[in-house]
PDB file of C-alpha atoms in Angstrom:
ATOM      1  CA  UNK P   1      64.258 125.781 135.561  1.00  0.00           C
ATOM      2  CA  UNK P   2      64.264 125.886 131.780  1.00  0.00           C
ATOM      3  CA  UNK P   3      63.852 121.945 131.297  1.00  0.00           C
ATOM      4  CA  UNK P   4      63.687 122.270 127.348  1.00  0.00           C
ATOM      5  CA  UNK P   5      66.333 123.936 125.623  1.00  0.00           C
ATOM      6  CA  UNK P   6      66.904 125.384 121.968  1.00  0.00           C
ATOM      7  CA  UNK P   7      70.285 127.129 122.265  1.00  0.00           C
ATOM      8  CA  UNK P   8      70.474 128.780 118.722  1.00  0.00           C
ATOM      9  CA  UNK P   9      67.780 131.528 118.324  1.00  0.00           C
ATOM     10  CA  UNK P  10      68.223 131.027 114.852  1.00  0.00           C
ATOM     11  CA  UNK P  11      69.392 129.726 111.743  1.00  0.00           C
ATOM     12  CA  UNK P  12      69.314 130.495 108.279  1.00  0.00           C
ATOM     13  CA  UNK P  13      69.555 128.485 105.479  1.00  0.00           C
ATOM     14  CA  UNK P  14      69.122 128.216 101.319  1.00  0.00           C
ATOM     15  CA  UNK P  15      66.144 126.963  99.652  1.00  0.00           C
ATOM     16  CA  UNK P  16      66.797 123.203  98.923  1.00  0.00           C
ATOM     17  CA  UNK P  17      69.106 122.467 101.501  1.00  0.00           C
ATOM     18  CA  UNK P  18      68.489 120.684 104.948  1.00  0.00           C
ATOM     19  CA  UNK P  19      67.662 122.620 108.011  1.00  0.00           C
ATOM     20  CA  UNK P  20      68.536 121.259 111.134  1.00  0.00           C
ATOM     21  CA  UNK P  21      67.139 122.396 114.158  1.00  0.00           C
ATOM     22  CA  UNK P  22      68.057 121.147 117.823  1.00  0.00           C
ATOM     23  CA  UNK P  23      66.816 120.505 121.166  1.00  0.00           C
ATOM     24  CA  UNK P  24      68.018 119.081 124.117  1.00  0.00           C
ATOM     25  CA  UNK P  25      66.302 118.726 127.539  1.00  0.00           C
ATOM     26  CA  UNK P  26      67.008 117.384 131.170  1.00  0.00           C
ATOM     27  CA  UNK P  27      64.329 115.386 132.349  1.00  0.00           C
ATOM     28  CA  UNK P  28      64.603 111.799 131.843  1.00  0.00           C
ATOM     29  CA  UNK P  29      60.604 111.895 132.936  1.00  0.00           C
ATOM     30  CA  UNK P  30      59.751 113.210 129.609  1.00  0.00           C
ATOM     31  CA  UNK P  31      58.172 110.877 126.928  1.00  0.00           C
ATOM     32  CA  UNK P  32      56.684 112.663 124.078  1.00  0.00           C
ATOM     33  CA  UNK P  33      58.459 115.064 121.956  1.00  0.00           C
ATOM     34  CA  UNK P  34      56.812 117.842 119.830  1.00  0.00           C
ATOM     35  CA  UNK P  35      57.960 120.381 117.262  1.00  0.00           C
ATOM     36  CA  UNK P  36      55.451 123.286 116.415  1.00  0.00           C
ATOM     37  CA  UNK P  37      56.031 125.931 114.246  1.00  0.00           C
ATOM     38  CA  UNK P  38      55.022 129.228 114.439  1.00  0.00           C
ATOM     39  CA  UNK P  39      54.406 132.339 112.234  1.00  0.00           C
ATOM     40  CA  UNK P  40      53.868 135.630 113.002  1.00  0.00           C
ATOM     41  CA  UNK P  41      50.366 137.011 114.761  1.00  0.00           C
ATOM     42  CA  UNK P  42      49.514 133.125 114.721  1.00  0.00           C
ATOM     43  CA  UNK P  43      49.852 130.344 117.229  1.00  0.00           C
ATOM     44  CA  UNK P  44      51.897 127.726 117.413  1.00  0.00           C
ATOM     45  CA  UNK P  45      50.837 124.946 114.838  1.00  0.00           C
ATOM     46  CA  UNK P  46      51.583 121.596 115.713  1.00  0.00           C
ATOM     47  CA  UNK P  47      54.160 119.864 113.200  1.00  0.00           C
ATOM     48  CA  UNK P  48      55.655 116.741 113.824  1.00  0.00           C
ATOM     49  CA  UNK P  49      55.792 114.451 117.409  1.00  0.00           C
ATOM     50  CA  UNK P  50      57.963 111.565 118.520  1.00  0.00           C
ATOM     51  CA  UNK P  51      57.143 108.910 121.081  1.00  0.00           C
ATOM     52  CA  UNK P  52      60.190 107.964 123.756  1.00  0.00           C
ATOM     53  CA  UNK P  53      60.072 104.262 122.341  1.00  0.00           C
ATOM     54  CA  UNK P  54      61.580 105.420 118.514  1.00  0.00           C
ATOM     55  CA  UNK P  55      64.284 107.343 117.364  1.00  0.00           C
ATOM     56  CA  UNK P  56      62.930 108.468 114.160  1.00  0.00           C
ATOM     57  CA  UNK P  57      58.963 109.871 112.867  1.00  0.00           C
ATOM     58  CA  UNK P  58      59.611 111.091 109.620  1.00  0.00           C
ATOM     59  CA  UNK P  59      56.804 113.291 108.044  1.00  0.00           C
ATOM     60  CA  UNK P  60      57.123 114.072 104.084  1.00  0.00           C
ATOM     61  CA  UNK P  61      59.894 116.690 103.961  1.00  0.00           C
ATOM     62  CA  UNK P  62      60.258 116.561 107.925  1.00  0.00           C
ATOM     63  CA  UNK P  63      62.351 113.793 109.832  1.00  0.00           C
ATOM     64  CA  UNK P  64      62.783 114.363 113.504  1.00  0.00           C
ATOM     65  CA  UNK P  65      65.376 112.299 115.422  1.00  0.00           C
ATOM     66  CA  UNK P  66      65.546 111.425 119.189  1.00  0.00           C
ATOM     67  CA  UNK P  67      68.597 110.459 120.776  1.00  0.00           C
ATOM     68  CA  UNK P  68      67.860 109.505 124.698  1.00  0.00           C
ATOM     69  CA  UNK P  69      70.690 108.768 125.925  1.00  0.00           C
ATOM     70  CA  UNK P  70      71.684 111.996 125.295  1.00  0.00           C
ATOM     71  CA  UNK P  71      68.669 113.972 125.541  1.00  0.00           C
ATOM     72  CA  UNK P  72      68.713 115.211 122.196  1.00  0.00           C
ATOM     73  CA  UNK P  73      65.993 115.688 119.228  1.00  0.00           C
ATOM     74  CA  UNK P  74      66.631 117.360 116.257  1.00  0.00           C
ATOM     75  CA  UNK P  75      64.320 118.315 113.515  1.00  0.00           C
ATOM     76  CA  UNK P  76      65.257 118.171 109.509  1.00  0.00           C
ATOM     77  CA  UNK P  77      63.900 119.561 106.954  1.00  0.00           C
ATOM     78  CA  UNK P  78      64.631 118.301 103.383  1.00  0.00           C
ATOM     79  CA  UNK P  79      64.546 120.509 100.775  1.00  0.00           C
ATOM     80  CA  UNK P  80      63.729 123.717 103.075  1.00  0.00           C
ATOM     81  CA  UNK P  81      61.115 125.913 101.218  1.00  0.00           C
ATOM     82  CA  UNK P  82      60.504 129.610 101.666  1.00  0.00           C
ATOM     83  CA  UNK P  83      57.162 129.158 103.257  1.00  0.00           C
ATOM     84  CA  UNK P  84      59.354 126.960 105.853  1.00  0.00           C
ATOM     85  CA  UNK P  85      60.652 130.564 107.712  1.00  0.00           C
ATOM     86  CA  UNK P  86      59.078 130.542 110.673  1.00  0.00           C
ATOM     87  CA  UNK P  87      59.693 130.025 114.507  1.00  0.00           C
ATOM     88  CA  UNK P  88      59.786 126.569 115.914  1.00  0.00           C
ATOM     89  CA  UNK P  89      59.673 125.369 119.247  1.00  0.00           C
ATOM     90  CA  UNK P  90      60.454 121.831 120.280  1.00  0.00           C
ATOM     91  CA  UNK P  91      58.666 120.759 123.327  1.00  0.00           C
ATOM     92  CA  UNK P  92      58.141 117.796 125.948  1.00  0.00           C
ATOM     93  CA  UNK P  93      55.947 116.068 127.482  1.00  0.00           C
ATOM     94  CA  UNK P  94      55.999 113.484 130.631  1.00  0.00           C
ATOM     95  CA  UNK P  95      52.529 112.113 130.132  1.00  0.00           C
ATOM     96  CA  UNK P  96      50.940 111.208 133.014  1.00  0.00           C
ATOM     97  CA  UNK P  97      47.396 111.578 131.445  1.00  0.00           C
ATOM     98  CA  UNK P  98      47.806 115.566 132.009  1.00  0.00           C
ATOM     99  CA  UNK P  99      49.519 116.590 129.126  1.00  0.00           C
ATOM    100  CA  UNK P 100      51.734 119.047 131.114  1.00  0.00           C
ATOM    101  CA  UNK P 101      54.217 120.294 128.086  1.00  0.00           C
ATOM    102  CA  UNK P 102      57.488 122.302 128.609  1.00  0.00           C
ATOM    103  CA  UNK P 103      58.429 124.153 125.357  1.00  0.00           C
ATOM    104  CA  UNK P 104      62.128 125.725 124.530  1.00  0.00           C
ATOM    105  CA  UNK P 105      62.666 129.221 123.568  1.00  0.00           C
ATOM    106  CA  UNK P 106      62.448 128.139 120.045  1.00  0.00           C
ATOM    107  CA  UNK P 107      64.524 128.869 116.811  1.00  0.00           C
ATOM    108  CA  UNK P 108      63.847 131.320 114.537  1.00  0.00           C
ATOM    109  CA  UNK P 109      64.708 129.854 110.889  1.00  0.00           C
ATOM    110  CA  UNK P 110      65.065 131.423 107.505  1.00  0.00           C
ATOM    111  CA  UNK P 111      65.021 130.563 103.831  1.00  0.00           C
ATOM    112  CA  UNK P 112      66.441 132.006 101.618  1.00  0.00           C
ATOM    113  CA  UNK P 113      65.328 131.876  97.844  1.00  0.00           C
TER     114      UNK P 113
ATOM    115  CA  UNK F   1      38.673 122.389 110.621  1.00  0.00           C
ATOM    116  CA  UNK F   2      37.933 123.690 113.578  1.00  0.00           C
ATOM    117  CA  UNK F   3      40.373 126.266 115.404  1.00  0.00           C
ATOM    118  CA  UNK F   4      40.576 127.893 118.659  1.00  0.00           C
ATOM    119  CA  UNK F   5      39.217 131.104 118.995  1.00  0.00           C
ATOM    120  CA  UNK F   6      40.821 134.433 121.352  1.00  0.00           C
ATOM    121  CA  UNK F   7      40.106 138.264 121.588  1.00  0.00           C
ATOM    122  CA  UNK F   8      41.026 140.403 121.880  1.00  0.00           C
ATOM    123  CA  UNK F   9      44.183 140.310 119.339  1.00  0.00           C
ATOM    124  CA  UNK F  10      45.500 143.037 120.695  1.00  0.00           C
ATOM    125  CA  UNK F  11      44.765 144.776 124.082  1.00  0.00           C
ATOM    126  CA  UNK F  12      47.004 148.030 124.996  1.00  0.00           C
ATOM    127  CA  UNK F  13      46.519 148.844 128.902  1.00  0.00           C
ATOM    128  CA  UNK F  14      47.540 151.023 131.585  1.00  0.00           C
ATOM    129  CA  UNK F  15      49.572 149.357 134.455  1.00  0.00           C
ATOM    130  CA  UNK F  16      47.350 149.401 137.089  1.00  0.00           C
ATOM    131  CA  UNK F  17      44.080 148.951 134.767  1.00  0.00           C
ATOM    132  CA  UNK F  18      42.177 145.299 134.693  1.00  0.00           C
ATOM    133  CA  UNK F  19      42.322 143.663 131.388  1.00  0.00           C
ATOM    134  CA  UNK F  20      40.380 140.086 130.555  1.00  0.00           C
ATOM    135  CA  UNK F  21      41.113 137.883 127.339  1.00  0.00           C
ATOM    136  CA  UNK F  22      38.524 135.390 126.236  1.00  0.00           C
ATOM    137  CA  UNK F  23      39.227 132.007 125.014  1.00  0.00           C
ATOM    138  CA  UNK F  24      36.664 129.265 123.066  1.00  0.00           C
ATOM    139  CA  UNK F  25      38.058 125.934 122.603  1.00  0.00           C
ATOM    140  CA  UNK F  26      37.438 123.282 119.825  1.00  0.00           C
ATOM    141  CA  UNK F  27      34.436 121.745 120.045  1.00  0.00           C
ATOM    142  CA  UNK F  28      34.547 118.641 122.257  1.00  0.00           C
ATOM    143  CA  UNK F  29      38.190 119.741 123.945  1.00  0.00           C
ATOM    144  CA  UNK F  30      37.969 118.906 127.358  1.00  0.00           C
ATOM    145  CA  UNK F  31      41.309 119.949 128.380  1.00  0.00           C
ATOM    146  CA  UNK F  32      42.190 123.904 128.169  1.00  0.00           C
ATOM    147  CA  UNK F  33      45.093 125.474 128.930  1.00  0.00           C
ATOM    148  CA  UNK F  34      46.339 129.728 129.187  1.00  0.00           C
ATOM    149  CA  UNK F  35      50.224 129.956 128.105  1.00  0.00           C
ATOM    150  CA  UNK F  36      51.702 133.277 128.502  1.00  0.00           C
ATOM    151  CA  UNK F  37      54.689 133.747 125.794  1.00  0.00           C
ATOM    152  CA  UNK F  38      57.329 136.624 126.704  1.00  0.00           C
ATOM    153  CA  UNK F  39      59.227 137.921 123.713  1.00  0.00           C
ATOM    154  CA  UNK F  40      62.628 135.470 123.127  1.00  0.00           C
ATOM    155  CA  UNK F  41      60.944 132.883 124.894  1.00  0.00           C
ATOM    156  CA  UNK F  42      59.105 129.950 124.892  1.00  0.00           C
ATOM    157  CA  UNK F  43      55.310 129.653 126.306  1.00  0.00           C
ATOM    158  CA  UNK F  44      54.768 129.017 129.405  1.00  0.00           C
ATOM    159  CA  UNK F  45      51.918 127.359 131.175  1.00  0.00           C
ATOM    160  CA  UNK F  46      49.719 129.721 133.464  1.00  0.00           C
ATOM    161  CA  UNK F  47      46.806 127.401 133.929  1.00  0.00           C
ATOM    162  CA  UNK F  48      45.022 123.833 133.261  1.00  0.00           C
ATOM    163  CA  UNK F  49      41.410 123.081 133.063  1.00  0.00           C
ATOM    164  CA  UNK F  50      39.651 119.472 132.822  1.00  0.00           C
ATOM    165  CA  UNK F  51      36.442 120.491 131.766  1.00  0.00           C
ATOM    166  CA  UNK F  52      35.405 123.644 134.406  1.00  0.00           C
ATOM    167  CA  UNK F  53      38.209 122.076 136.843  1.00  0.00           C
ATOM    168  CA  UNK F  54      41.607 123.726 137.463  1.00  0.00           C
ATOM    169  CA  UNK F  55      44.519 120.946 137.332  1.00  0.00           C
ATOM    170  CA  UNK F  56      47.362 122.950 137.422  1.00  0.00           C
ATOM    171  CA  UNK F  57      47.251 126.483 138.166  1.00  0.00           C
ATOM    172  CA  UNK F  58      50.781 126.650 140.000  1.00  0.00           C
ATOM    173  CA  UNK F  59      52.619 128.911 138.040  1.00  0.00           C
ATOM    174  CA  UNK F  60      49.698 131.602 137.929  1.00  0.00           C
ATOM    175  CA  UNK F  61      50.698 134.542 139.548  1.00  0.00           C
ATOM    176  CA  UNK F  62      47.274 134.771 141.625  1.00  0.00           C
ATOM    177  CA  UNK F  63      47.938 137.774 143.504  1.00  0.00           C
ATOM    178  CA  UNK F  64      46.560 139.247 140.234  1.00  0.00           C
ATOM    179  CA  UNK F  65      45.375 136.644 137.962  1.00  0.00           C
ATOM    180  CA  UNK F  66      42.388 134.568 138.116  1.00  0.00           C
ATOM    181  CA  UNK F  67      40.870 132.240 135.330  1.00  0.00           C
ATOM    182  CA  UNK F  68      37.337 130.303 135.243  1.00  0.00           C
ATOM    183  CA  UNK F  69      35.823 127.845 133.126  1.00  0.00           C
ATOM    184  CA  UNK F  70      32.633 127.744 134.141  1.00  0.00           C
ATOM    185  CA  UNK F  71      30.766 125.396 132.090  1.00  0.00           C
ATOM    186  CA  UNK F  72      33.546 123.378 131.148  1.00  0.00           C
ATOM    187  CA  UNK F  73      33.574 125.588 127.831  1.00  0.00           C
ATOM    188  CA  UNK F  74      35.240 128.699 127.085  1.00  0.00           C
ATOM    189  CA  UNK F  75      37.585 130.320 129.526  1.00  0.00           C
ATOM    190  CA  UNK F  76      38.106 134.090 130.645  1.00  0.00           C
ATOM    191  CA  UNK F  77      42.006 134.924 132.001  1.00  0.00           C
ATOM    192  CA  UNK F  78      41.836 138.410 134.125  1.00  0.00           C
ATOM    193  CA  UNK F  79      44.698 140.490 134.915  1.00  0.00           C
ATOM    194  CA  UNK F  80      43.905 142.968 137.666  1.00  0.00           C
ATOM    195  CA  UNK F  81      45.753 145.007 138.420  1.00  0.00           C
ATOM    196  CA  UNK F  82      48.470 144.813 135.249  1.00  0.00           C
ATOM    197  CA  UNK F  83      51.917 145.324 135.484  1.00  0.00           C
ATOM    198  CA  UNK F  84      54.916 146.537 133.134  1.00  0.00           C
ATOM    199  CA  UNK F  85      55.774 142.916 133.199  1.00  0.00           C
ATOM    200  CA  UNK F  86      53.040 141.274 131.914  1.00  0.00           C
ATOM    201  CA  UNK F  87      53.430 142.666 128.567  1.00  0.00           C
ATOM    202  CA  UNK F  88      53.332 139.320 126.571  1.00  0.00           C
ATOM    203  CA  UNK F  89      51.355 136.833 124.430  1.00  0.00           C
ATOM    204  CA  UNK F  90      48.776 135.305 125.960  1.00  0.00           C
ATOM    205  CA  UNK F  91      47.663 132.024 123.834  1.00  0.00           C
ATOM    206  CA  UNK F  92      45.426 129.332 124.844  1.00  0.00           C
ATOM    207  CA  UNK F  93      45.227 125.540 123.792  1.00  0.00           C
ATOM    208  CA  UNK F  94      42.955 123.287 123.650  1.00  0.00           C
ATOM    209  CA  UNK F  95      43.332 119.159 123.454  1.00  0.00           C
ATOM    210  CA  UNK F  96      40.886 116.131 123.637  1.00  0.00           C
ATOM    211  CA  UNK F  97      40.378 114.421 126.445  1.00  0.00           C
ATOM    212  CA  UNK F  98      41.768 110.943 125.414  1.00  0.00           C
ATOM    213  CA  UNK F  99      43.689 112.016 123.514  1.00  0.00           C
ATOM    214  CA  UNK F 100      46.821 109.198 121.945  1.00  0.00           C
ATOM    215  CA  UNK F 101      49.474 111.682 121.734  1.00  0.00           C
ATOM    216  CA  UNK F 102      49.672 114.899 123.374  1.00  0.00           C
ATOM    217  CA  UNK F 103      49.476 117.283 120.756  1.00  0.00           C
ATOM    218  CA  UNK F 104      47.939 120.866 121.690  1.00  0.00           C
ATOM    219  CA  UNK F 105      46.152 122.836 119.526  1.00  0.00           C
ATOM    220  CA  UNK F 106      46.635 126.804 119.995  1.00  0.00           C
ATOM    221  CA  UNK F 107      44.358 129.636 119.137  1.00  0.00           C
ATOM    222  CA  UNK F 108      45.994 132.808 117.556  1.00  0.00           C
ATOM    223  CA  UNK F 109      46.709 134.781 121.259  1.00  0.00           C
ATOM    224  CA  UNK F 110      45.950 137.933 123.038  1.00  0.00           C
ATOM    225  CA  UNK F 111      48.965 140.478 122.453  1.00  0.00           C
ATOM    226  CA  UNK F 112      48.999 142.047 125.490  1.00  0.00           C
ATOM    227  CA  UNK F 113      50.787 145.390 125.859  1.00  0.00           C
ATOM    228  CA  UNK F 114      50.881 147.225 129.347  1.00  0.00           C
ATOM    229  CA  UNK F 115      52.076 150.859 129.377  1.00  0.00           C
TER     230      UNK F 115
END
């Protein structure tokens, strides 16, 4: 029951242009969105959240967007750096004081120089 | 800034063999959680602790796994016996207990390979 979903397993991109990265999920229970990203032989670093109640958290070069009515978040990054190539997972969360969090498979995104 | 701490990095096992991975929390975390992260995929929760109590431990396999918190600080995930298929990343988080936002924080794993 894969309740978060990333459906490109990557991306690549120039330095200096946007990167868009995607998510969509299926249960309307969920209320707080994350993005992590990850590099390799690390964890997952947290990078950005959204609460169910905007539509937009926008974070220096990173803007994510929620779109509920058709359970869709996106992440953007503008201008996309080198150091940006990394893994990134979106993930969800229905609260409920337990922080039980469903991550998708995540997107694996380079930059170019 | 404070980080969350796991060994070993790296553990290469024989199926059948027991293998344990040891996880310390930030300081002050109450919650702790054990993800285990398959290659392609995204992590997925094994296990839950509020301070040395399990909250969600319903996707743990416990045939063969077992984890304990025993004084509410660090955590030990066991394996016994492994299998081919649990060759994965096991990474465990840590968050505050009231926290505002969700946010996890995640330590840098346990690469487990089983041969």
């Amino acid at each position: 029951d894969q309740q978060v979903k990333q459906n490109s397993p990557s991306l690549s991109v120039q330095e200096g242009r946007i990167s868009i990265l995607n998510c969509d999920y299926t249960n309307s229970m969920f209320d707080y969105f994350l993005w992590y990203k990850k590099y390799p032989a690390e964890g997952p670093t947290f990078l950005i959240s959204i609460s169910s109640i905007k539509d937009k958290n926008e974070d220096g070069r990173f803007t994510v967007f929620l779109n509920k009515s058709a359970k869709h978040l996106s992440l953007h990054i503008v201008p996309s750096q080198p150091g940006d190539s990394a893994v990134y997972f979106c993930a969800a969360s229905a609260g409920g004081g337990n922080n039980d969090m469903r991550f998708g498979a995540g997107t694996r995104l380079t930059v170019k120089p | 800034e404070a980080e969350v701490a796991q060994s070993p990095r790296y553990k290469i096992t024989e199926k059948s063999q027991a293998v344990a991975f040891w996880c310390d929390p930030i300081s002050g975390h109450a919650t702790l959680y054990w993800y285990r992260q398959i290659l392609g995929q995204g992590p997925e929760l094994l296990v839950q602790f509020q301070d040395e109590s399990v909250v969600d431990d319903s996707q743990l396999p416990k045939d063969r796994f077992s984890a304990e918190r025993l004084k509410g600080v660090d955590s030990t995930l066991k394996i016994q016996p492994a299998e081919l298929g649990d060759s994965a990343m096991y990474l465990c988080a840590s968050s505050p207990r009231l926290a505002p936002t969700p946010e996890q924080y995640f330590g840098p794993g346990t690469r487990l390979t089983v041969t």
